[in-house]
Every structure is written in C-alpha cells, then in structure tokens.
PDB file of C-alpha atoms in Angstrom:
ATOM      1  CA  MET A  86      -2.924  -1.652 129.054  1.00  0.00           C
ATOM      2  CA  LYS A  87      -0.502  -3.124 131.562  1.00  0.00           C
ATOM      3  CA  VAL A  88       3.208  -2.874 130.820  1.00  0.00           C
ATOM      4  CA  VAL A  89       5.491  -5.519 132.268  1.00  0.00           C
ATOM      5  CA  ASN A  90       9.221  -4.836 132.603  1.00  0.00           C
ATOM      6  CA  SER A  91      11.009  -8.016 131.637  1.00  0.00           C
ATOM      7  CA  HIS A  92      14.393  -6.792 132.871  1.00  0.00           C
ATOM      8  CA  GLY A  93      13.529  -6.734 136.570  1.00  0.00           C
ATOM      9  CA  GLY A  94      13.545  -2.928 136.830  1.00  0.00           C
ATOM     10  CA  GLY A  95      10.744  -2.956 139.396  1.00  0.00           C
ATOM     11  CA  PRO A  96      12.693  -4.663 142.210  1.00  0.00           C
ATOM     12  CA  PHE A  97      15.746  -2.552 141.382  1.00  0.00           C
ATOM     13  CA  LEU A  98      13.788   0.677 141.809  1.00  0.00           C
ATOM     14  CA  VAL A  99      12.298  -0.575 145.061  1.00  0.00           C
ATOM     15  CA  TRP A 100      15.748  -1.385 146.487  1.00  0.00           C
ATOM     16  CA  THR A 101      17.060   2.010 145.331  1.00  0.00           C
ATOM     17  CA  LEU A 102      14.291   3.787 147.228  1.00  0.00           C
ATOM     18  CA  VAL A 103      14.913   1.661 150.317  1.00  0.00           C
ATOM     19  CA  VAL A 104      18.641   2.490 150.300  1.00  0.00           C
ATOM     20  CA  GLN A 105      17.931   6.194 149.927  1.00  0.00           C
ATOM     21  CA  LEU A 106      15.472   6.136 152.810  1.00  0.00           C
ATOM     22  CA  VAL A 107      17.989   4.347 155.039  1.00  0.00           C
ATOM     23  CA  LEU A 108      20.698   6.851 154.166  1.00  0.00           C
ATOM     24  CA  CYS A 109      18.377   9.755 154.871  1.00  0.00           C
ATOM     25  CA  GLY A 110      17.402   8.297 158.226  1.00  0.00           C
ATOM     26  CA  SER A 111      21.022   7.716 159.253  1.00  0.00           C
ATOM     27  CA  GLY A 112      22.112  11.202 158.275  1.00  0.00           C
ATOM     28  CA  VAL A 113      24.564  10.046 155.588  1.00  0.00           C
ATOM     29  CA  TYR A 114      22.445  11.294 152.712  1.00  0.00           C
ATOM     30  CA  THR A 115      21.779  15.020 153.059  1.00  0.00           C
ATOM     31  CA  ALA A 116      19.818  17.184 150.693  1.00  0.00           C
ATOM     32  CA  ASP A 117      20.612  20.716 151.857  1.00  0.00           C
ATOM     33  CA  GLY A 118      23.278  20.278 154.549  1.00  0.00           C
ATOM     34  CA  THR A 119      23.601  23.361 156.708  1.00  0.00           C
ATOM     35  CA  LYS A 120      21.205  25.489 154.656  1.00  0.00           C
ATOM     36  CA  SER A 121      18.375  24.630 157.051  1.00  0.00           C
ATOM     37  CA  CYS A 122      20.038  26.713 159.759  1.00  0.00           C
ATOM     38  CA  LYS A 123      18.662  30.248 159.815  1.00  0.00           C
ATOM     39  CA  LEU A 124      21.137  32.828 161.065  1.00  0.00           C
ATOM     40  CA  LEU A 125      19.887  35.647 163.282  1.00  0.00           C
ATOM     41  CA  ASN A 126      22.168  38.046 161.435  1.00  0.00           C
ATOM     42  CA  GLU A 127      22.730  36.570 157.992  1.00  0.00           C
ATOM     43  CA  SER A 128      26.286  37.202 156.837  1.00  0.00           C
ATOM     44  CA  GLU A 129      28.715  35.588 154.441  1.00  0.00           C
ATOM     45  CA  SER A 130      31.294  34.962 157.167  1.00  0.00           C
ATOM     46  CA  GLU A 131      28.847  33.068 159.405  1.00  0.00           C
ATOM     47  CA  ARG A 132      27.558  31.075 156.450  1.00  0.00           C
ATOM     48  CA  LYS A 133      31.129  30.007 155.642  1.00  0.00           C
ATOM     49  CA  VAL A 134      31.552  28.865 159.236  1.00  0.00           C
ATOM     50  CA  LEU A 135      28.402  26.746 158.953  1.00  0.00           C
ATOM     51  CA  ASN A 136      29.587  25.247 155.670  1.00  0.00           C
ATOM     52  CA  ARG A 137      32.622  23.861 157.512  1.00  0.00           C
ATOM     53  CA  LEU A 138      30.210  21.763 159.576  1.00  0.00           C
ATOM     54  CA  GLU A 139      28.680  20.103 156.529  1.00  0.00           C
ATOM     55  CA  PRO A 140      29.970  16.579 157.399  1.00  0.00           C
ATOM     56  CA  LEU A 141      28.065  16.744 160.727  1.00  0.00           C
ATOM     57  CA  ALA A 142      24.746  17.969 159.343  1.00  0.00           C
ATOM     58  CA  HIS A 143      21.508  16.056 159.996  1.00  0.00           C
ATOM     59  CA  LYS A 144      23.041  13.593 162.463  1.00  0.00           C
ATOM     60  CA  ASN A 145      21.795  13.036 166.008  1.00  0.00           C
ATOM     61  CA  PHE A 146      24.366  13.178 168.834  1.00  0.00           C
ATOM     62  CA  THR A 147      23.394  12.202 172.369  1.00  0.00           C
ATOM     63  CA  ALA A 148      24.815  12.587 175.851  1.00  0.00           C
ATOM     64  CA  GLU A 149      23.528  11.708 179.310  1.00  0.00           C
ATOM     65  CA  THR A 150      24.083  13.630 182.538  1.00  0.00           C
ATOM     66  CA  LYS A 151      23.377  12.777 186.171  1.00  0.00           C
ATOM     67  CA  ASN A 152      23.376  15.233 189.047  1.00  0.00           C
ATOM     68  CA  GLY A 153      22.119  13.805 192.308  1.00  0.00           C
ATOM     69  CA  THR A 154      18.598  12.607 191.696  1.00  0.00           C
ATOM     70  CA  GLU A 155      18.365  14.360 188.337  1.00  0.00           C
ATOM     71  CA  SER A 156      19.092  12.459 185.146  1.00  0.00           C
ATOM     72  CA  TYR A 157      18.754  13.899 181.662  1.00  0.00           C
ATOM     73  CA  THR A 158      19.476  12.855 178.090  1.00  0.00           C
ATOM     74  CA  TYR A 159      20.394  15.529 175.570  1.00  0.00           C
ATOM     75  CA  VAL A 160      20.080  15.219 171.795  1.00  0.00           C
ATOM     76  CA  PHE A 161      21.827  17.603 169.403  1.00  0.00           C
ATOM     77  CA  GLN A 162      21.445  17.833 165.655  1.00  0.00           C
ATOM     78  CA  LEU A 163      23.166  20.276 163.350  1.00  0.00           C
ATOM     79  CA  CYS A 164      20.627  22.158 161.212  1.00  0.00           C
ATOM     80  CA  GLY A 165      18.003  19.456 161.636  1.00  0.00           C
ATOM     81  CA  ASP A 166      15.197  18.257 163.880  1.00  0.00           C
ATOM     82  CA  ALA A 167      16.812  16.718 166.957  1.00  0.00           C
ATOM     83  CA  ALA A 168      15.094  13.413 167.732  1.00  0.00           C
ATOM     84  CA  GLY A 169      12.384  14.394 165.257  1.00  0.00           C
ATOM     85  CA  VAL A 170      11.221  17.472 167.201  1.00  0.00           C
ATOM     86  CA  SER A 171      10.359  20.215 164.714  1.00  0.00           C
ATOM     87  CA  GLU A 172      12.897  23.093 164.530  1.00  0.00           C
ATOM     88  CA  ALA A 173      14.692  21.804 167.644  1.00  0.00           C
ATOM     89  CA  GLY A 174      18.485  21.881 167.491  1.00  0.00           C
ATOM     90  CA  VAL A 175      19.042  20.698 171.077  1.00  0.00           C
ATOM     91  CA  ILE A 176      16.458  18.982 173.276  1.00  0.00           C
ATOM     92  CA  GLN A 177      16.436  17.589 176.811  1.00  0.00           C
ATOM     93  CA  PHE A 178      14.676  14.420 178.006  1.00  0.00           C
ATOM     94  CA  ASP A 179      13.950  13.865 181.685  1.00  0.00           C
ATOM     95  CA  ASN A 180      14.944  10.239 182.370  1.00  0.00           C
ATOM     96  CA  LYS A 181      12.949  10.277 185.634  1.00  0.00           C
ATOM     97  CA  ALA A 182       9.770  11.224 183.785  1.00  0.00           C
ATOM     98  CA  PRO A 183       9.989   9.762 180.277  1.00  0.00           C
ATOM     99  CA  GLU A 184       6.303  10.414 179.657  1.00  0.00           C
ATOM    100  CA  THR A 185       6.800  14.206 179.858  1.00  0.00           C
ATOM    101  CA  LYS A 186       7.305  16.324 176.775  1.00  0.00           C
ATOM    102  CA  PRO A 187      10.975  16.983 175.913  1.00  0.00           C
ATOM    103  CA  THR A 188      12.324  20.459 176.580  1.00  0.00           C
ATOM    104  CA  VAL A 189      13.659  22.402 173.608  1.00  0.00           C
ATOM    105  CA  ILE A 190      16.970  23.988 174.619  1.00  0.00           C
ATOM    106  CA  GLY A 191      17.568  25.840 171.350  1.00  0.00           C
ATOM    107  CA  ARG A 192      16.253  26.044 167.802  1.00  0.00           C
ATOM    108  CA  TYR A 193      18.273  25.971 164.598  1.00  0.00           C
ATOM    109  CA  THR A 194      15.914  28.576 163.146  1.00  0.00           C
ATOM    110  CA  ALA A 195      17.706  31.115 165.396  1.00  0.00           C
ATOM    111  CA  THR A 196      21.392  30.325 164.965  1.00  0.00           C
ATOM    112  CA  GLN A 197      24.682  32.120 165.495  1.00  0.00           C
ATOM    113  CA  ALA A 198      28.036  30.717 164.330  1.00  0.00           C
ATOM    114  CA  ILE A 199      31.545  31.809 165.337  1.00  0.00           C
ATOM    115  CA  GLY A 200      34.595  29.946 164.071  1.00  0.00           C
ATOM    116  CA  GLY A 201      38.351  29.664 164.540  1.00  0.00           C
ATOM    117  CA  SER A 202      41.051  27.636 162.834  1.00  0.00           C
ATOM    118  CA  ASP A 203      40.018  24.312 164.376  1.00  0.00           C
ATOM    119  CA  TRP A 204      36.811  25.087 166.276  1.00  0.00           C
ATOM    120  CA  VAL A 205      33.296  26.396 165.759  1.00  0.00           C
ATOM    121  CA  MET A 206      30.969  27.803 168.421  1.00  0.00           C
ATOM    122  CA  LEU A 207      27.353  27.230 167.473  1.00  0.00           C
ATOM    123  CA  ILE A 208      24.635  29.081 169.410  1.00  0.00           C
ATOM    124  CA  TYR A 209      20.999  27.968 169.279  1.00  0.00           C
ATOM    125  CA  THR A 210      18.562  30.448 170.836  1.00  0.00           C
ATOM    126  CA  ASN A 211      14.761  30.754 171.212  1.00  0.00           C
ATOM    127  CA  GLY A 212      14.398  27.614 173.301  1.00  0.00           C
ATOM    128  CA  ASP A 213      11.563  26.912 175.722  1.00  0.00           C
ATOM    129  CA  LYS A 214      11.203  29.413 178.578  1.00  0.00           C
ATOM    130  CA  TYR A 215      12.496  28.669 182.070  1.00  0.00           C
ATOM    131  CA  ASP A 216       9.792  28.013 184.658  1.00  0.00           C
ATOM    132  CA  ALA A 217      11.366  29.826 187.600  1.00  0.00           C
ATOM    133  CA  HIS A 218      14.959  30.629 186.673  1.00  0.00           C
ATOM    134  CA  CYS A 219      16.749  33.310 184.649  1.00  0.00           C
ATOM    135  CA  SER A 220      13.780  35.702 184.705  1.00  0.00           C
ATOM    136  CA  MET A 221      11.814  33.118 182.751  1.00  0.00           C
ATOM    137  CA  GLU A 222      13.746  33.909 179.590  1.00  0.00           C
ATOM    138  CA  MET A 223      14.130  31.528 176.649  1.00  0.00           C
ATOM    139  CA  ARG A 224      16.706  28.797 176.929  1.00  0.00           C
ATOM    140  CA  LYS A 225      19.921  28.925 174.902  1.00  0.00           C
ATOM    141  CA  ALA A 226      22.415  26.228 173.905  1.00  0.00           C
ATOM    142  CA  ILE A 227      26.085  26.873 173.157  1.00  0.00           C
ATOM    143  CA  VAL A 228      27.678  23.974 171.279  1.00  0.00           C
ATOM    144  CA  MET A 229      31.489  24.043 171.111  1.00  0.00           C
ATOM    145  CA  ILE A 230      32.651  21.855 168.211  1.00  0.00           C
ATOM    146  CA  SER A 231      36.402  21.230 168.322  1.00  0.00           C
ATOM    147  CA  CYS A 232      38.996  19.339 166.308  1.00  0.00           C
ATOM    148  CA  ASN A 233      40.039  15.952 167.635  1.00  0.00           C
ATOM    149  CA  LYS A 234      41.886  13.778 165.118  1.00  0.00           C
ATOM    150  CA  LYS A 235      41.256  10.658 167.196  1.00  0.00           C
ATOM    151  CA  ALA A 236      37.473  11.196 167.327  1.00  0.00           C
ATOM    152  CA  ASP A 237      36.402   9.518 164.094  1.00  0.00           C
ATOM    153  CA  VAL A 238      33.014   9.084 165.764  1.00  0.00           C
ATOM    154  CA  PRO A 239      32.034  12.494 167.232  1.00  0.00           C
ATOM    155  CA  GLN A 240      31.862  12.505 171.026  1.00  0.00           C
ATOM    156  CA  MET A 241      29.331  14.772 172.738  1.00  0.00           C
ATOM    157  CA  LYS A 242      29.493  15.975 176.337  1.00  0.00           C
ATOM    158  CA  VAL A 243      27.219  18.316 178.298  1.00  0.00           C
ATOM    159  CA  VAL A 244      29.566  20.458 180.382  1.00  0.00           C
ATOM    160  CA  LEU A 245      27.111  22.535 182.445  1.00  0.00           C
ATOM    161  CA  GLU A 246      23.785  24.319 182.686  1.00  0.00           C
ATOM    162  CA  ASP A 247      24.352  27.837 183.969  1.00  0.00           C
ATOM    163  CA  ARG A 248      20.953  28.874 185.339  1.00  0.00           C
ATOM    164  CA  GLN A 249      22.063  30.791 188.415  1.00  0.00           C
ATOM    165  CA  ARG A 250      22.036  34.097 186.580  1.00  0.00           C
ATOM    166  CA  VAL A 251      19.331  36.689 186.292  1.00  0.00           C
ATOM    167  CA  GLN A 252      19.729  36.738 182.504  1.00  0.00           C
ATOM    168  CA  ASP A 253      21.761  35.121 179.724  1.00  0.00           C
ATOM    169  CA  CYS A 254      21.602  31.594 181.116  1.00  0.00           C
ATOM    170  CA  PHE A 255      22.867  28.874 178.815  1.00  0.00           C
ATOM    171  CA  TYR A 256      23.651  25.192 178.352  1.00  0.00           C
ATOM    172  CA  LEU A 257      27.260  24.453 177.350  1.00  0.00           C
ATOM    173  CA  ILE A 258      27.852  21.387 175.165  1.00  0.00           C
ATOM    174  CA  GLU A 259      31.139  20.098 173.758  1.00  0.00           C
ATOM    175  CA  LEU A 260      31.465  18.004 170.619  1.00  0.00           C
ATOM    176  CA  ASP A 261      34.835  16.609 169.478  1.00  0.00           C
ATOM    177  CA  SER A 262      35.137  15.504 165.871  1.00  0.00           C
ATOM    178  CA  SER A 263      37.890  14.798 163.361  1.00  0.00           C
ATOM    179  CA  ALA A 264      35.713  16.473 160.715  1.00  0.00           C
ATOM    180  CA  MET A 265      36.713  19.837 162.182  1.00  0.00           C
ATOM    181  CA  CYS A 266      40.428  19.206 161.668  1.00  0.00           C
ATOM    182  CA  GLU A 267      42.054  20.980 158.773  1.00  0.00           C
ATOM    183  CA  VAL A 268      43.174  18.610 156.045  1.00  0.00           C
ATOM    184  CA  VAL A 269      46.850  19.216 155.296  1.00  0.00           C
ATOM    185  CA  PRO A 270      47.680  18.198 151.707  1.00  0.00           C
ATOM    186  CA  SER A 271      50.681  15.944 151.463  1.00  0.00           C
ATOM    187  CA  GLN A 272      53.528  17.416 149.417  1.00  0.00           C
ATOM    188  CA  ILE A 273      56.302  15.262 147.998  1.00  0.00           C
ATOM    189  CA  SER A 274      59.490  17.017 146.963  1.00  0.00           C
ATOM    190  CA  THR A 275      61.217  16.459 143.630  1.00  0.00           C
ATOM    191  CA  GLY A 276      64.076  14.636 145.323  1.00  0.00           C
ATOM    192  CA  SER A 277      61.641  12.233 147.000  1.00  0.00           C
ATOM    193  CA  ILE A 278      59.946  11.506 143.671  1.00  0.00           C
ATOM    194  CA  ILE A 279      63.304  10.778 142.015  1.00  0.00           C
ATOM    195  CA  LEU A 280      64.295   8.545 144.926  1.00  0.00           C
ATOM    196  CA  ILE A 281      61.010   6.604 144.735  1.00  0.00           C
ATOM    197  CA  ILE A 282      61.400   6.126 140.981  1.00  0.00           C
ATOM    198  CA  GLY A 283      64.996   4.972 141.452  1.00  0.00           C
ATOM    199  CA  VAL A 284      64.015   2.439 144.116  1.00  0.00           C
ATOM    200  CA  CYS A 285      61.221   1.091 141.885  1.00  0.00           C
ATOM    201  CA  LEU A 286      63.552   0.722 138.898  1.00  0.00           C
ATOM    202  CA  LEU A 287      66.157  -1.016 141.074  1.00  0.00           C
ATOM    203  CA  ALA A 288      63.527  -3.433 142.390  1.00  0.00           C
ATOM    204  CA  VAL A 289      62.368  -4.241 138.837  1.00  0.00           C
ATOM    205  CA  TYR A 290      65.982  -4.778 137.739  1.00  0.00           C
ATOM    206  CA  LEU A 291      66.818  -7.100 140.622  1.00  0.00           C
ATOM    207  CA  ILE A 292      63.610  -9.133 140.540  1.00  0.00           C
ATOM    208  CA  GLY A 293      63.477  -9.378 136.741  1.00  0.00           C
ATOM    209  CA  GLY A 294      67.169 -10.228 136.459  1.00  0.00           C
ATOM    210  CA  PHE A 295      66.919 -12.843 139.187  1.00  0.00           C
ATOM    211  CA  LEU A 296      63.976 -14.558 137.502  1.00  0.00           C
ATOM    212  CA  TYR A 297      65.699 -14.461 134.103  1.00  0.00           C
ATOM    213  CA  GLN A 298      68.961 -15.924 135.426  1.00  0.00           C
ATOM    214  CA  ARG A 299      67.176 -18.647 137.350  1.00  0.00           C
ATOM    215  CA  LEU A 300      64.417 -19.660 134.955  1.00  0.00           C
ATOM    216  CA  ILE A 301      65.933 -18.955 131.547  1.00  0.00           C
ATOM    217  CA  VAL A 302      69.696 -19.261 132.026  1.00  0.00           C
ATOM    218  CA  GLY A 303      69.439 -21.870 134.794  1.00  0.00           C
ATOM    219  CA  ALA A 304      71.963 -20.182 137.074  1.00  0.00           C
ATOM    220  CA  LYS A 305      72.427 -21.276 140.676  1.00  0.00           C
ATOM    221  CA  GLY A 306      73.699 -19.632 143.834  1.00  0.00           C
ATOM    222  CA  VAL A 307      75.138 -16.129 143.602  1.00  0.00           C
ATOM    223  CA  GLU A 308      75.226 -16.379 139.824  1.00  0.00           C
ATOM    224  CA  GLN A 309      71.472 -15.772 139.890  1.00  0.00           C
ATOM    225  CA  PHE A 310      72.253 -12.143 140.633  1.00  0.00           C
ATOM    226  CA  PRO A 311      71.797 -10.167 137.389  1.00  0.00           C
ATOM    227  CA  ASN A 312      75.068  -9.224 135.664  1.00  0.00           C
ATOM    228  CA  TYR A 313      77.005 -10.936 138.414  1.00  0.00           C
ATOM    229  CA  ALA A 314      80.387 -10.869 136.604  1.00  0.00           C
ATOM    230  CA  PHE A 315      80.066  -7.157 135.849  1.00  0.00           C
ATOM    231  CA  TRP A 316      79.246  -6.215 139.428  1.00  0.00           C
ATOM    232  CA  VAL A 317      82.081  -8.375 140.756  1.00  0.00           C
ATOM    233  CA  GLU A 318      84.505  -6.565 138.446  1.00  0.00           C
ATOM    234  CA  VAL A 319      83.092  -3.215 139.510  1.00  0.00           C
ATOM    235  CA  GLY A 320      83.599  -4.216 143.121  1.00  0.00           C
ATOM    236  CA  ASN A 321      87.216  -5.227 142.485  1.00  0.00           C
ATOM    237  CA  LEU A 322      87.955  -1.997 140.633  1.00  0.00           C
ATOM    238  CA  SER A 323      86.361   0.022 143.403  1.00  0.00           C
ATOM    239  CA  ALA A 324      88.447  -1.796 146.004  1.00  0.00           C
ATOM    240  CA  ASP A 325      91.640  -1.181 144.006  1.00  0.00           C
ATOM    241  CA  GLY A 326      90.810   2.514 143.650  1.00  0.00           C
ATOM    242  CA  CYS A 327      90.109   2.824 147.351  1.00  0.00           C
ATOM    243  CA  ASP A 328      93.331   0.991 148.164  1.00  0.00           C
ATOM    244  CA  PHE A 329      95.330   3.316 145.918  1.00  0.00           C
ATOM    245  CA  VAL A 330      93.758   6.553 147.156  1.00  0.00           C
ATOM    246  CA  CYS A 331      93.080   5.908 150.823  1.00  0.00           C
ATOM    247  CA  ARG A 332      95.877   3.612 152.002  1.00  0.00           C
ATOM    248  CA  SER A 333      99.521   4.683 152.548  1.00  0.00           C
ATOM    249  CA  ARG A 334     102.424   2.403 151.603  1.00  0.00           C
ATOM    250  CA  ASN A 335     106.134   2.410 152.473  1.00  0.00           C
ATOM    251  CA  ARG A 336     108.107   3.957 149.641  1.00  0.00           C
ATOM    252  CA  GLU A 337     111.821   3.421 149.027  1.00  0.00           C
ATOM    253  CA  ASP A 338     114.129   6.270 149.990  1.00  0.00           C
ATOM    254  CA  ALA A 339     115.940   8.123 147.270  1.00  0.00           C
ATOM    255  CA  PRO A 340     119.459   6.815 146.496  1.00  0.00           C
ATOM    256  CA  ALA A 341     121.011  10.168 147.493  1.00  0.00           C
ATOM    257  CA  TYR A 342     119.920   9.702 151.080  1.00  0.00           C
ATOM    258  CA  ARG A 343     120.757   6.053 151.352  1.00  0.00           C
ATOM    259  CA  GLY A 344     123.489   5.374 153.887  1.00  0.00           C
ATOM    260  CA  VAL A 345     126.557   3.286 153.250  1.00  0.00           C
ATOM    261  CA  ALA A 346     126.073  -0.308 154.206  1.00  0.00           C
ATOM    262  CA  THR A 347     128.724  -1.432 156.702  1.00  0.00           C
ATOM    263  CA  ALA A 348     127.935  -5.065 156.419  1.00  0.00           C
ATOM    264  CA  GLU A 349     129.295  -5.399 152.885  1.00  0.00           C
ATOM    265  CA  PRO A 350     133.117  -4.971 152.560  1.00  0.00           C
ATOM    266  CA  LEU A 351     134.403  -2.671 149.860  1.00  0.00           C
ATOM    267  CA  GLU A 352     136.132  -4.383 147.022  1.00  0.00           C
ATOM    268  CA  GLU A 353     139.805  -3.519 146.729  1.00  0.00           C
ATOM    269  CA  GLU A 354     140.782  -2.057 143.442  1.00  0.00           C
ATOM    270  CA  PRO A 355     143.609  -3.911 141.724  1.00  0.00           C
ATOM    271  CA  GLU A 356     146.998  -2.255 142.285  1.00  0.00           C
ATOM    272  CA  GLU A 357     148.430  -0.828 139.142  1.00  0.00           C
ATOM    273  CA  ARG A 358     152.103  -1.620 138.678  1.00  0.00           C
ATOM    274  CA  ASP A 359     154.377   0.549 136.649  1.00  0.00           C
ATOM    275  CA  ASP A 360     157.542  -1.488 136.825  1.00  0.00           C
ATOM    276  CA  HIS A 361     157.705  -1.766 133.101  1.00  0.00           C
ATOM    277  CA  LEU A 362     158.213   1.961 132.818  1.00  0.00           C
ATOM    278  CA  LEU A 363     161.547   1.869 134.685  1.00  0.00           C
ATOM    279  CA  PRO A 364     164.758   1.910 132.563  1.00  0.00           C
ATOM    280  CA  MET A 365     166.542  -1.303 132.355  1.00  0.00           C
TER     281      MET A 365
END
C-alpha cells in the first residue's frame, strides 16, 4: 500500500538533506571536530590543545608559492582529508605538472599539538618520503596557528621548506585566525549599571513628558518641557543659593568704627540762661 503525505513532508525532508550535505561540504557542519586527529603520544594536555582548534576543523585552507620556475599549491585541513586525499593533513600540488599525483606532506593520523596562550603549533608527520633529500625520510609539516583578531577569514602562508638538512626536514606553514584569540568576557561595574538605568529613566521621563505636554495639554515652546514651572523654580533657588554662598558682598562697617563726618556741621546746643536765679 502506498502512503501519500498530504502535508508536503517529502520536499521538506529532501531540502533538509540538501542543506546538511552543503554544510558538510563547506566544513560548517562537523560531526566529530578534532577527534579525527590521532596523537602520536595521546595525552589530555594535547587533546585540550586540539579542542581549542575546533572552529577550524574540517575546512580546507590553501596557499600558493613560487620560487623561480617552481610553483606549488598547498592545501591544509585540520583533522580531515585535505582536498579529499585520505588521511592527508597537508598536501602539495605541482602547478607545472597538474596531472601528477599530489604529494602528502603530513598526515593527521600522526599528529602532535603544542599550545600557548594565543597560538598552537600543529605537527603532521608520516608524509611521503623525499626522493633525494633529507636521507629519504618522511616529510613533516609544522603548522603555526596564531591569533589575529583582524583575520575573520583565516589566512594561510607557506613560510619555507627546509630540506637542506640530513634529517628532520620540515615544511613551515603559518595560519592566522581570530578563532585562536581568547574571548574576554565583558564586565560592567555596578556604577555603570546604575548610570545606564538612570539615563534610561531620564530619557523616558523627558520623551514621555514632552509628548504628554504637547499632545494632551497642548503646550507650546519651552512649556512642552515636563514640569517646566518646577524646574524653573529649582533653577532660581539654585542660583540664589549659589549667589549667597559663593559671591562676596560689601557689608556696612560697625558704628563703633565709623568716622565722624566733616561735611555735616554739628548742631549747637541751646545756651542755658540762669539769669532768673540772680537776686533782684
């Protein structure tokens, strides 16, 4: 018996699968992150270092180098198959001979991880053997992943290939990424919170009071300011208080120290006559 879904679930499931496949192919959707990397000496400290690289897992990063007539393209992937090559962490393509098989510089199945505060040094070993250099030992890639807050899109650069040694030759690769930068949590002090709340309340008071005075009361001009008469009186009282406390005024001198005015003549006291006391 054939069952037909009348709610259109079939197309929805198809689109869901398509989106998941696209995310997997672009490296955004990851199933196991850095767990695919196999450490040569499994330890908790190295595993923690790898876990810091989780945002970069299963993404291809490329860089091109030119040295004289030589031209190569390098592909790096963290804990995943670089350019689809099985177990390859870093591979090299010869741009002069694109039909040749790519060279595996290092494999993520033989990984070492060393980390600092804002950097991680990733070492992929067990690459393809040299043909005539470095005692024909296996190639090794050292990937230096550093913090760069401006590098939202990770930038990869191949610094050098040191193959002039008898042993321990290596490829040095740099990768700058903001994902390696430590996230500093923002902390707001109590005073800042109180200040923000105060500013918000003041804005609500001013805007709400203005709208009420204009739309409901019908005020015009400066009278639209909420509680205009009150604030004017407060301003006057503040000015009077400042005038009384801060300004100095001329005060009258005490009467005891006042000099005698020379401009005003002294009134003569009436002469007392005692003629009537004489005997007749």
